[in-house]
């Protein structure tokens, strides 16, 4: 029997968020050879300066994603940015549109919080992520953040 999908806001330190974040990091290690070195703290995703979402199939967490507020700094962010972090879908739940639904809810939340641009970093080892963002209206932008010097890094932005 198929369970209904549900997307819920949680704190970044919620046990299911921690579990999916660890799976995302393992995926990064497998594909890139290193994990996401970006320092993240639970408070980064607390509304109204961020949001972290989990998607469930029944009672099983299967996808996640969040945004955190950024302002202009030496790493290339701009005032009003909302940075997408930890987008991940477990392999057995891929192809259901969960990442797209989470991304849309993140954009709506960031817009409601007064953010003016969504930004994100991904890379060439994740072609399906780059395809998702391109098909969701994101355009390539100058690299920012801790990966701006990496040749396989690709940054995208979308005006909200």
mmCIF file of C-alpha atoms in Angstrom:
data_model
loop_
_atom_site.group_PDB
_atom_site.id
_atom_site.type_symbol
_atom_site.label_atom_id
_atom_site.label_comp_id
_atom_site.label_asym_id
_atom_site.label_seq_id
_atom_site.Cartn_x
_atom_site.Cartn_y
_atom_site.Cartn_z
ATOM 1 C CA UNK A 1 0.000 0.000 0.000
ATOM 2 C CA UNK A 2 1.312 3.453 -0.971
ATOM 3 C CA UNK A 3 1.474 6.063 1.776
ATOM 4 C CA UNK A 4 0.549 9.672 1.222
ATOM 5 C CA UNK A 5 3.377 12.165 0.944
ATOM 6 C CA UNK A 6 3.600 14.969 3.476
ATOM 7 C CA UNK A 7 6.032 17.870 3.736
ATOM 8 C CA UNK A 8 6.658 19.252 7.223
ATOM 9 C CA UNK A 9 8.789 22.092 8.582
ATOM 10 C CA UNK A 10 11.255 20.929 11.243
ATOM 11 C CA UNK A 11 14.340 22.264 12.982
ATOM 12 C CA UNK A 12 17.613 21.392 11.291
ATOM 13 C CA UNK A 13 18.607 19.416 14.397
ATOM 14 C CA UNK A 14 15.439 17.238 14.306
ATOM 15 C CA UNK A 15 16.481 13.572 14.358
ATOM 16 C CA UNK A 16 15.029 12.900 10.885
ATOM 17 C CA UNK A 17 16.771 15.995 9.467
ATOM 18 C CA UNK A 18 20.062 14.837 10.972
ATOM 19 C CA UNK A 19 19.537 11.379 9.432
ATOM 20 C CA UNK A 20 18.820 12.727 5.927
ATOM 21 C CA UNK A 21 21.676 15.242 6.181
ATOM 22 C CA UNK A 22 24.046 12.370 6.921
ATOM 23 C CA UNK A 23 22.725 10.495 3.871
ATOM 24 C CA UNK A 24 23.224 13.638 1.750
ATOM 25 C CA UNK A 25 26.801 13.966 3.015
ATOM 26 C CA UNK A 26 27.449 10.310 2.142
ATOM 27 C CA UNK A 27 26.112 10.984 -1.375
ATOM 28 C CA UNK A 28 28.446 13.986 -1.716
ATOM 29 C CA UNK A 29 31.393 11.837 -0.584
ATOM 30 C CA UNK A 30 30.482 9.172 -3.138
ATOM 31 C CA UNK A 31 30.057 11.607 -6.025
ATOM 32 C CA UNK A 32 32.575 14.350 -5.229
ATOM 33 C CA UNK A 33 35.079 12.627 -2.976
ATOM 34 C CA UNK A 34 34.444 15.191 -0.209
ATOM 35 C CA UNK A 35 31.469 16.314 1.866
ATOM 36 C CA UNK A 36 29.750 19.691 2.079
ATOM 37 C CA UNK A 37 32.144 21.716 4.196
ATOM 38 C CA UNK A 38 29.710 24.603 4.656
ATOM 39 C CA UNK A 39 29.260 25.298 8.366
ATOM 40 C CA UNK A 40 25.557 24.864 9.141
ATOM 41 C CA UNK A 41 23.834 25.430 12.475
ATOM 42 C CA UNK A 42 20.245 24.632 13.440
ATOM 43 C CA UNK A 43 19.484 28.322 13.980
ATOM 44 C CA UNK A 44 20.362 29.127 10.349
ATOM 45 C CA UNK A 45 17.060 27.571 9.290
ATOM 46 C CA UNK A 46 14.782 29.026 11.964
ATOM 47 C CA UNK A 47 11.966 31.199 10.588
ATOM 48 C CA UNK A 48 11.814 33.976 9.595
ATOM 49 C CA UNK A 49 15.498 33.758 8.545
ATOM 50 C CA UNK A 50 15.223 30.296 7.051
ATOM 51 C CA UNK A 51 13.231 27.098 6.861
ATOM 52 C CA UNK A 52 14.018 23.391 6.792
ATOM 53 C CA UNK A 53 11.552 20.903 5.300
ATOM 54 C CA UNK A 54 11.253 17.137 5.426
ATOM 55 C CA UNK A 55 9.117 15.053 3.099
ATOM 56 C CA UNK A 56 7.637 11.848 4.435
ATOM 57 C CA UNK A 57 6.122 8.791 2.806
ATOM 58 C CA UNK A 58 3.992 7.501 5.635
ATOM 59 C CA UNK A 59 6.223 7.866 8.674
ATOM 60 C CA UNK A 60 9.509 7.516 6.748
ATOM 61 C CA UNK A 61 11.553 10.651 6.016
ATOM 62 C CA UNK A 62 12.573 10.521 2.349
ATOM 63 C CA UNK A 63 13.560 14.037 1.257
ATOM 64 C CA UNK A 64 14.756 17.314 2.693
ATOM 65 C CA UNK A 65 15.822 20.821 1.858
ATOM 66 C CA UNK A 66 16.189 24.192 3.463
ATOM 67 C CA UNK A 67 17.056 27.827 2.955
ATOM 68 C CA UNK A 68 18.946 30.286 5.105
ATOM 69 C CA UNK A 69 19.190 34.061 4.842
ATOM 70 C CA UNK A 70 22.399 35.561 3.480
ATOM 71 C CA UNK A 71 23.562 39.137 3.072
ATOM 72 C CA UNK A 72 26.359 40.719 1.040
ATOM 73 C CA UNK A 73 29.786 39.524 2.154
ATOM 74 C CA UNK A 74 33.250 38.639 0.913
ATOM 75 C CA UNK A 75 32.052 35.185 -0.212
ATOM 76 C CA UNK A 76 29.886 36.643 -2.981
ATOM 77 C CA UNK A 77 26.405 36.664 -1.459
ATOM 78 C CA UNK A 78 24.110 39.668 -2.015
ATOM 79 C CA UNK A 79 21.719 41.409 0.343
ATOM 80 C CA UNK A 80 18.383 39.614 0.371
ATOM 81 C CA UNK A 81 19.725 36.222 -0.704
ATOM 82 C CA UNK A 82 18.135 32.979 0.475
ATOM 83 C CA UNK A 83 20.603 30.121 0.090
ATOM 84 C CA UNK A 84 19.260 26.643 -0.625
ATOM 85 C CA UNK A 85 21.008 23.913 1.375
ATOM 86 C CA UNK A 86 20.754 20.153 1.865
ATOM 87 C CA UNK A 87 18.396 19.285 -0.955
ATOM 88 C CA UNK A 88 18.292 15.498 -0.930
ATOM 89 C CA UNK A 89 15.938 12.652 -1.848
ATOM 90 C CA UNK A 90 16.631 9.044 -0.851
ATOM 91 C CA UNK A 91 17.139 6.829 -3.926
ATOM 92 C CA UNK A 92 13.941 4.812 -3.476
ATOM 93 C CA UNK A 93 11.778 7.993 -3.462
ATOM 94 C CA UNK A 94 13.351 9.708 -6.479
ATOM 95 C CA UNK A 95 11.246 10.501 -9.524
ATOM 96 C CA UNK A 96 8.146 11.493 -7.515
ATOM 97 C CA UNK A 97 8.646 15.272 -7.772
ATOM 98 C CA UNK A 98 9.520 15.638 -4.085
ATOM 99 C CA UNK A 99 12.593 17.811 -4.683
ATOM 100 C CA UNK A 100 10.572 20.111 -6.943
ATOM 101 C CA UNK A 101 7.788 20.383 -4.332
ATOM 102 C CA UNK A 102 10.276 21.144 -1.552
ATOM 103 C CA UNK A 103 12.044 23.718 -3.722
ATOM 104 C CA UNK A 104 8.746 25.457 -4.516
ATOM 105 C CA UNK A 105 7.801 25.601 -0.816
ATOM 106 C CA UNK A 106 11.250 26.957 0.043
ATOM 107 C CA UNK A 107 10.879 29.681 -2.598
ATOM 108 C CA UNK A 108 7.417 30.625 -1.309
ATOM 109 C CA UNK A 109 8.681 30.796 2.268
ATOM 110 C CA UNK A 110 11.742 32.875 1.352
ATOM 111 C CA UNK A 111 9.600 35.273 -0.686
ATOM 112 C CA UNK A 112 7.154 35.657 2.233
ATOM 113 C CA UNK A 113 10.125 36.382 4.525
ATOM 114 C CA UNK A 114 11.206 39.256 2.260
ATOM 115 C CA UNK A 115 14.094 37.521 0.505
ATOM 116 C CA UNK A 116 14.581 38.691 -3.071
ATOM 117 C CA UNK A 117 16.783 35.995 -4.625
ATOM 118 C CA UNK A 118 17.300 32.264 -4.161
ATOM 119 C CA UNK A 119 20.867 31.073 -4.659
ATOM 120 C CA UNK A 120 22.433 27.654 -4.501
ATOM 121 C CA UNK A 121 25.591 25.753 -5.200
ATOM 122 C CA UNK A 122 25.719 22.314 -6.758
ATOM 123 C CA UNK A 123 28.203 20.673 -9.068
ATOM 124 C CA UNK A 124 28.874 18.714 -12.191
ATOM 125 C CA UNK A 125 28.796 15.376 -10.287
ATOM 126 C CA UNK A 126 25.065 16.049 -9.699
ATOM 127 C CA UNK A 127 23.634 16.491 -13.218
ATOM 128 C CA UNK A 128 20.110 15.675 -12.022
ATOM 129 C CA UNK A 129 20.291 18.540 -9.513
ATOM 130 C CA UNK A 130 21.480 20.962 -12.187
ATOM 131 C CA UNK A 131 18.604 19.825 -14.437
ATOM 132 C CA UNK A 132 16.066 20.344 -11.624
ATOM 133 C CA UNK A 133 17.273 23.882 -10.957
ATOM 134 C CA UNK A 134 17.444 24.837 -14.648
ATOM 135 C CA UNK A 135 13.913 23.514 -15.234
ATOM 136 C CA UNK A 136 12.729 25.459 -12.160
ATOM 137 C CA UNK A 137 13.880 28.806 -13.549
ATOM 138 C CA UNK A 138 17.346 29.023 -11.996
ATOM 139 C CA UNK A 139 20.120 30.528 -14.089
ATOM 140 C CA UNK A 140 23.878 30.156 -13.751
ATOM 141 C CA UNK A 141 25.487 32.877 -11.651
ATOM 142 C CA UNK A 142 28.978 33.709 -10.441
ATOM 143 C CA UNK A 143 30.263 31.152 -7.959
ATOM 144 C CA UNK A 144 29.957 32.157 -4.309
ATOM 145 C CA UNK A 145 30.585 30.685 -0.891
ATOM 146 C CA UNK A 146 33.267 28.203 0.098
ATOM 147 C CA UNK A 147 33.226 26.416 -3.276
ATOM 148 C CA UNK A 148 33.864 29.394 -5.526
ATOM 149 C CA UNK A 149 37.345 28.115 -6.368
ATOM 150 C CA UNK A 150 36.281 24.541 -7.230
ATOM 151 C CA UNK A 151 36.215 23.690 -10.945
ATOM 152 C CA UNK A 152 33.264 21.297 -10.559
ATOM 153 C CA UNK A 153 31.156 23.836 -8.630
ATOM 154 C CA UNK A 154 28.124 25.407 -10.321
ATOM 155 C CA UNK A 155 26.088 28.204 -8.746
ATOM 156 C CA UNK A 156 22.559 29.177 -9.717
ATOM 157 C CA UNK A 157 20.193 32.022 -8.832
ATOM 158 C CA UNK A 158 16.529 32.858 -9.276
ATOM 159 C CA UNK A 159 14.833 36.182 -8.608
ATOM 160 C CA UNK A 160 11.878 35.684 -6.303
#
